Amino acid sequence: RMDDALQWLELGVVPLIRNEGSATPELRDHFLVFNKALGAIQLEQTRSVAEGLCPVSSSLRKFYGRKCSNPSFQSTKPFGPYSSDRAFQPGQHNSFVTWLDLRSSKVALQRRVRNLRENAWIDSATQSLSME
């Protein structure tokens, strides 16, 4: 699924980082030994351009029902609720970036990630995703 990474952040990483929820102390300690979270998590994606028909059989084309995304052409077009959320606007290097402020509450962090999921920040045009 397209939103697995965001669901993992919302339901897995955020409770571990915020030390809230059902994570055992051992699991949290293991997570923090190998993942150093300082002040924020940066999510950055690149997007490809949806083009014409895919070079596949007509039955597959009908099954998927959308244009092909060509990874050779990077999209810089705003998408989703871009007028109210900068994560949906291209930034430096023509990528789309958002930040999760780790000083925020667990509820606020999960709300932010859920908003990204519900507005399809990661979708079929997403070519790469990095978390730092």
PDB file of C-alpha atoms in Angstrom:
ATOM      1  CA  ARG A   1       0.000   0.000   0.000  1.00  0.00           C
ATOM      2  CA  MET A   2       1.076   3.528  -0.723  1.00  0.00           C
ATOM      3  CA  ASP A   3       0.655   4.845   2.800  1.00  0.00           C
ATOM      4  CA  ASP A   4       2.440   2.069   4.744  1.00  0.00           C
ATOM      5  CA  ALA A   5       5.359   4.369   5.609  1.00  0.00           C
ATOM      6  CA  LEU A   6       3.053   7.041   6.995  1.00  0.00           C
ATOM      7  CA  GLN A   7       1.016   4.481   8.920  1.00  0.00           C
ATOM      8  CA  TRP A   8       4.245   3.085  10.400  1.00  0.00           C
ATOM      9  CA  LEU A   9       5.223   6.611  11.464  1.00  0.00           C
ATOM     10  CA  GLU A  10       1.827   7.395  12.967  1.00  0.00           C
ATOM     11  CA  LEU A  11       1.254   4.155  14.853  1.00  0.00           C
ATOM     12  CA  GLY A  12       4.779   2.870  15.433  1.00  0.00           C
ATOM     13  CA  VAL A  13       7.483   5.517  15.481  1.00  0.00           C
ATOM     14  CA  VAL A  14       5.601   8.406  17.099  1.00  0.00           C
ATOM     15  CA  PRO A  15       4.573   6.407  20.206  1.00  0.00           C
ATOM     16  CA  LEU A  16       8.148   5.118  20.570  1.00  0.00           C
ATOM     17  CA  ILE A  17       9.690   8.561  20.297  1.00  0.00           C
ATOM     18  CA  ARG A  18       7.158  10.204  22.571  1.00  0.00           C
ATOM     19  CA  ASN A  19       7.509   7.325  25.086  1.00  0.00           C
ATOM     20  CA  GLU A  20       3.765   6.899  25.185  1.00  0.00           C
ATOM     21  CA  GLY A  21       1.581   3.950  24.373  1.00  0.00           C
ATOM     22  CA  SER A  22       2.062   0.237  24.586  1.00  0.00           C
ATOM     23  CA  ALA A  23       5.754   0.002  23.617  1.00  0.00           C
ATOM     24  CA  THR A  24       7.781  -1.892  26.195  1.00  0.00           C
ATOM     25  CA  PRO A  25      10.823  -0.128  27.699  1.00  0.00           C
ATOM     26  CA  GLU A  26      13.047  -2.712  26.004  1.00  0.00           C
ATOM     27  CA  LEU A  27      11.559  -1.997  22.566  1.00  0.00           C
ATOM     28  CA  ARG A  28      11.850   1.756  23.068  1.00  0.00           C
ATOM     29  CA  ASP A  29      15.465   1.437  24.263  1.00  0.00           C
ATOM     30  CA  HIS A  30      16.341  -0.778  21.280  1.00  0.00           C
ATOM     31  CA  PHE A  31      14.726   1.716  18.907  1.00  0.00           C
ATOM     32  CA  LEU A  32      16.570   4.689  20.403  1.00  0.00           C
ATOM     33  CA  VAL A  33      19.956   2.921  20.379  1.00  0.00           C
ATOM     34  CA  PHE A  34      19.804   2.577  16.598  1.00  0.00           C
ATOM     35  CA  ASN A  35      17.727   5.661  15.742  1.00  0.00           C
ATOM     36  CA  LYS A  36      18.781   8.990  17.187  1.00  0.00           C
ATOM     37  CA  ALA A  37      15.904  11.464  17.108  1.00  0.00           C
ATOM     38  CA  LEU A  38      16.993  15.010  17.889  1.00  0.00           C
ATOM     39  CA  GLY A  39      14.501  17.799  17.242  1.00  0.00           C
ATOM     40  CA  ALA A  40      12.560  16.891  14.137  1.00  0.00           C
ATOM     41  CA  ILE A  41      12.058  14.263  11.481  1.00  0.00           C
ATOM     42  CA  GLN A  42      12.295  15.463   7.906  1.00  0.00           C
ATOM     43  CA  LEU A  43      10.195  13.634   5.324  1.00  0.00           C
ATOM     44  CA  GLU A  44      11.195  14.317   1.737  1.00  0.00           C
ATOM     45  CA  GLN A  45       9.811  12.839  -1.449  1.00  0.00           C
ATOM     46  CA  THR A  46      10.428  13.165  -5.134  1.00  0.00           C
ATOM     47  CA  ARG A  47       7.574  12.672  -7.553  1.00  0.00           C
ATOM     48  CA  SER A  48       7.397  11.521 -11.139  1.00  0.00           C
ATOM     49  CA  VAL A  49       5.266  12.881 -13.943  1.00  0.00           C
ATOM     50  CA  ALA A  50       2.168  10.912 -14.947  1.00  0.00           C
ATOM     51  CA  GLU A  51       2.317  10.388 -18.678  1.00  0.00           C
ATOM     52  CA  GLY A  52       0.252   8.654 -21.305  1.00  0.00           C
ATOM     53  CA  LEU A  53      -0.574   5.012 -21.714  1.00  0.00           C
ATOM     54  CA  CYS A  54       1.610   2.390 -20.108  1.00  0.00           C
ATOM     55  CA  PRO A  55       3.421  -0.063 -22.393  1.00  0.00           C
ATOM     56  CA  VAL A  56       1.401  -2.997 -21.028  1.00  0.00           C
ATOM     57  CA  SER A  57      -1.486  -5.111 -22.226  1.00  0.00           C
ATOM     58  CA  SER A  58      -4.906  -3.518 -22.479  1.00  0.00           C
ATOM     59  CA  SER A  59      -6.232  -5.718 -19.656  1.00  0.00           C
ATOM     60  CA  LEU A  60      -3.532  -4.453 -17.255  1.00  0.00           C
ATOM     61  CA  ARG A  61      -4.099  -0.887 -18.411  1.00  0.00           C
ATOM     62  CA  LYS A  62      -7.806  -1.294 -17.676  1.00  0.00           C
ATOM     63  CA  PHE A  63      -7.085  -2.901 -14.291  1.00  0.00           C
ATOM     64  CA  TYR A  64      -4.863  -0.044 -13.088  1.00  0.00           C
ATOM     65  CA  GLY A  65      -6.951   2.659 -14.739  1.00  0.00           C
ATOM     66  CA  ARG A  66      -4.380   5.460 -14.602  1.00  0.00           C
ATOM     67  CA  LYS A  67      -1.501   6.942 -16.538  1.00  0.00           C
ATOM     68  CA  CYS A  68       2.036   5.660 -16.193  1.00  0.00           C
ATOM     69  CA  SER A  69       4.532   7.541 -14.086  1.00  0.00           C
ATOM     70  CA  ASN A  70       7.839   8.035 -15.827  1.00  0.00           C
ATOM     71  CA  PRO A  71      10.709   8.021 -13.302  1.00  0.00           C
ATOM     72  CA  SER A  72      12.899   9.870 -15.822  1.00  0.00           C
ATOM     73  CA  PHE A  73      10.802  13.022 -15.445  1.00  0.00           C
ATOM     74  CA  GLN A  74      10.542  14.591 -12.009  1.00  0.00           C
ATOM     75  CA  SER A  75       7.318  16.405 -11.153  1.00  0.00           C
ATOM     76  CA  THR A  76       7.461  19.879  -9.675  1.00  0.00           C
ATOM     77  CA  LYS A  77       3.723  20.429  -9.817  1.00  0.00           C
ATOM     78  CA  PRO A  78       1.906  21.168  -6.535  1.00  0.00           C
ATOM     79  CA  PHE A  79      -0.738  18.623  -5.623  1.00  0.00           C
ATOM     80  CA  GLY A  80      -3.310  17.913  -2.925  1.00  0.00           C
ATOM     81  CA  PRO A  81      -4.187  20.759  -0.533  1.00  0.00           C
ATOM     82  CA  TYR A  82      -1.107  22.759  -1.566  1.00  0.00           C
ATOM     83  CA  SER A  83      -2.683  26.144  -0.823  1.00  0.00           C
ATOM     84  CA  SER A  84      -2.988  25.294   2.890  1.00  0.00           C
ATOM     85  CA  ASP A  85      -0.086  22.854   3.394  1.00  0.00           C
ATOM     86  CA  ARG A  86       3.467  23.491   2.170  1.00  0.00           C
ATOM     87  CA  ALA A  87       4.220  19.752   2.163  1.00  0.00           C
ATOM     88  CA  PHE A  88       2.275  19.580  -1.108  1.00  0.00           C
ATOM     89  CA  GLN A  89       4.341  22.351  -2.749  1.00  0.00           C
ATOM     90  CA  PRO A  90       7.737  21.738  -4.355  1.00  0.00           C
ATOM     91  CA  GLY A  91      10.683  23.114  -2.434  1.00  0.00           C
ATOM     92  CA  GLN A  92      14.428  23.152  -2.929  1.00  0.00           C
ATOM     93  CA  HIS A  93      15.781  20.585  -5.353  1.00  0.00           C
ATOM     94  CA  ASN A  94      12.204  20.129  -6.656  1.00  0.00           C
ATOM     95  CA  SER A  95      11.329  17.797  -3.815  1.00  0.00           C
ATOM     96  CA  PHE A  96       8.369  17.905  -1.436  1.00  0.00           C
ATOM     97  CA  VAL A  97       9.333  18.259   2.229  1.00  0.00           C
ATOM     98  CA  THR A  98       7.585  18.280   5.578  1.00  0.00           C
ATOM     99  CA  TRP A  99       8.854  18.220   9.147  1.00  0.00           C
ATOM    100  CA  LEU A 100       7.601  16.446  12.247  1.00  0.00           C
ATOM    101  CA  ASP A 101       8.535  18.535  15.295  1.00  0.00           C
ATOM    102  CA  LEU A 102       9.401  16.033  18.017  1.00  0.00           C
ATOM    103  CA  ARG A 103       8.648  18.592  20.719  1.00  0.00           C
ATOM    104  CA  SER A 104       4.978  18.292  19.754  1.00  0.00           C
ATOM    105  CA  SER A 105       2.680  15.981  21.663  1.00  0.00           C
ATOM    106  CA  LYS A 106       2.029  12.446  20.504  1.00  0.00           C
ATOM    107  CA  VAL A 107      -1.508  13.460  19.520  1.00  0.00           C
ATOM    108  CA  ALA A 108      -0.285  16.426  17.446  1.00  0.00           C
ATOM    109  CA  LEU A 109       2.363  14.337  15.684  1.00  0.00           C
ATOM    110  CA  GLN A 110      -0.108  11.579  14.893  1.00  0.00           C
ATOM    111  CA  ARG A 111      -2.642  14.155  13.654  1.00  0.00           C
ATOM    112  CA  ARG A 112      -0.015  15.602  11.298  1.00  0.00           C
ATOM    113  CA  VAL A 113       0.938  12.210   9.878  1.00  0.00           C
ATOM    114  CA  ARG A 114      -2.728  11.207   9.574  1.00  0.00           C
ATOM    115  CA  ASN A 115      -3.396  14.430   7.648  1.00  0.00           C
ATOM    116  CA  LEU A 116      -0.599  13.573   5.214  1.00  0.00           C
ATOM    117  CA  ARG A 117      -2.052  10.080   4.778  1.00  0.00           C
ATOM    118  CA  GLU A 118      -5.635  11.239   4.310  1.00  0.00           C
ATOM    119  CA  ASN A 119      -4.540  13.777   1.688  1.00  0.00           C
ATOM    120  CA  ALA A 120      -2.443  11.171  -0.177  1.00  0.00           C
ATOM    121  CA  TRP A 121       0.927  12.855   0.301  1.00  0.00           C
ATOM    122  CA  ILE A 122       2.392   9.506  -0.743  1.00  0.00           C
ATOM    123  CA  ASP A 123       0.675   8.184  -3.854  1.00  0.00           C
ATOM    124  CA  SER A 124       1.394   6.503  -7.181  1.00  0.00           C
ATOM    125  CA  ALA A 125       3.473   9.497  -8.343  1.00  0.00           C
ATOM    126  CA  THR A 126       5.838   9.191  -5.354  1.00  0.00           C
ATOM    127  CA  GLN A 127       9.192   8.096  -6.701  1.00  0.00           C
ATOM    128  CA  SER A 128      11.311   8.180  -3.552  1.00  0.00           C
ATOM    129  CA  LEU A 129      10.835   8.894   0.144  1.00  0.00           C
ATOM    130  CA  SER A 130      13.508   9.653   2.702  1.00  0.00           C
ATOM    131  CA  MET A 131      13.298  10.214   6.446  1.00  0.00           C
ATOM    132  CA  GLU A 132      16.057  11.980   8.305  1.00  0.00           C
TER     133      GLU A 132
END
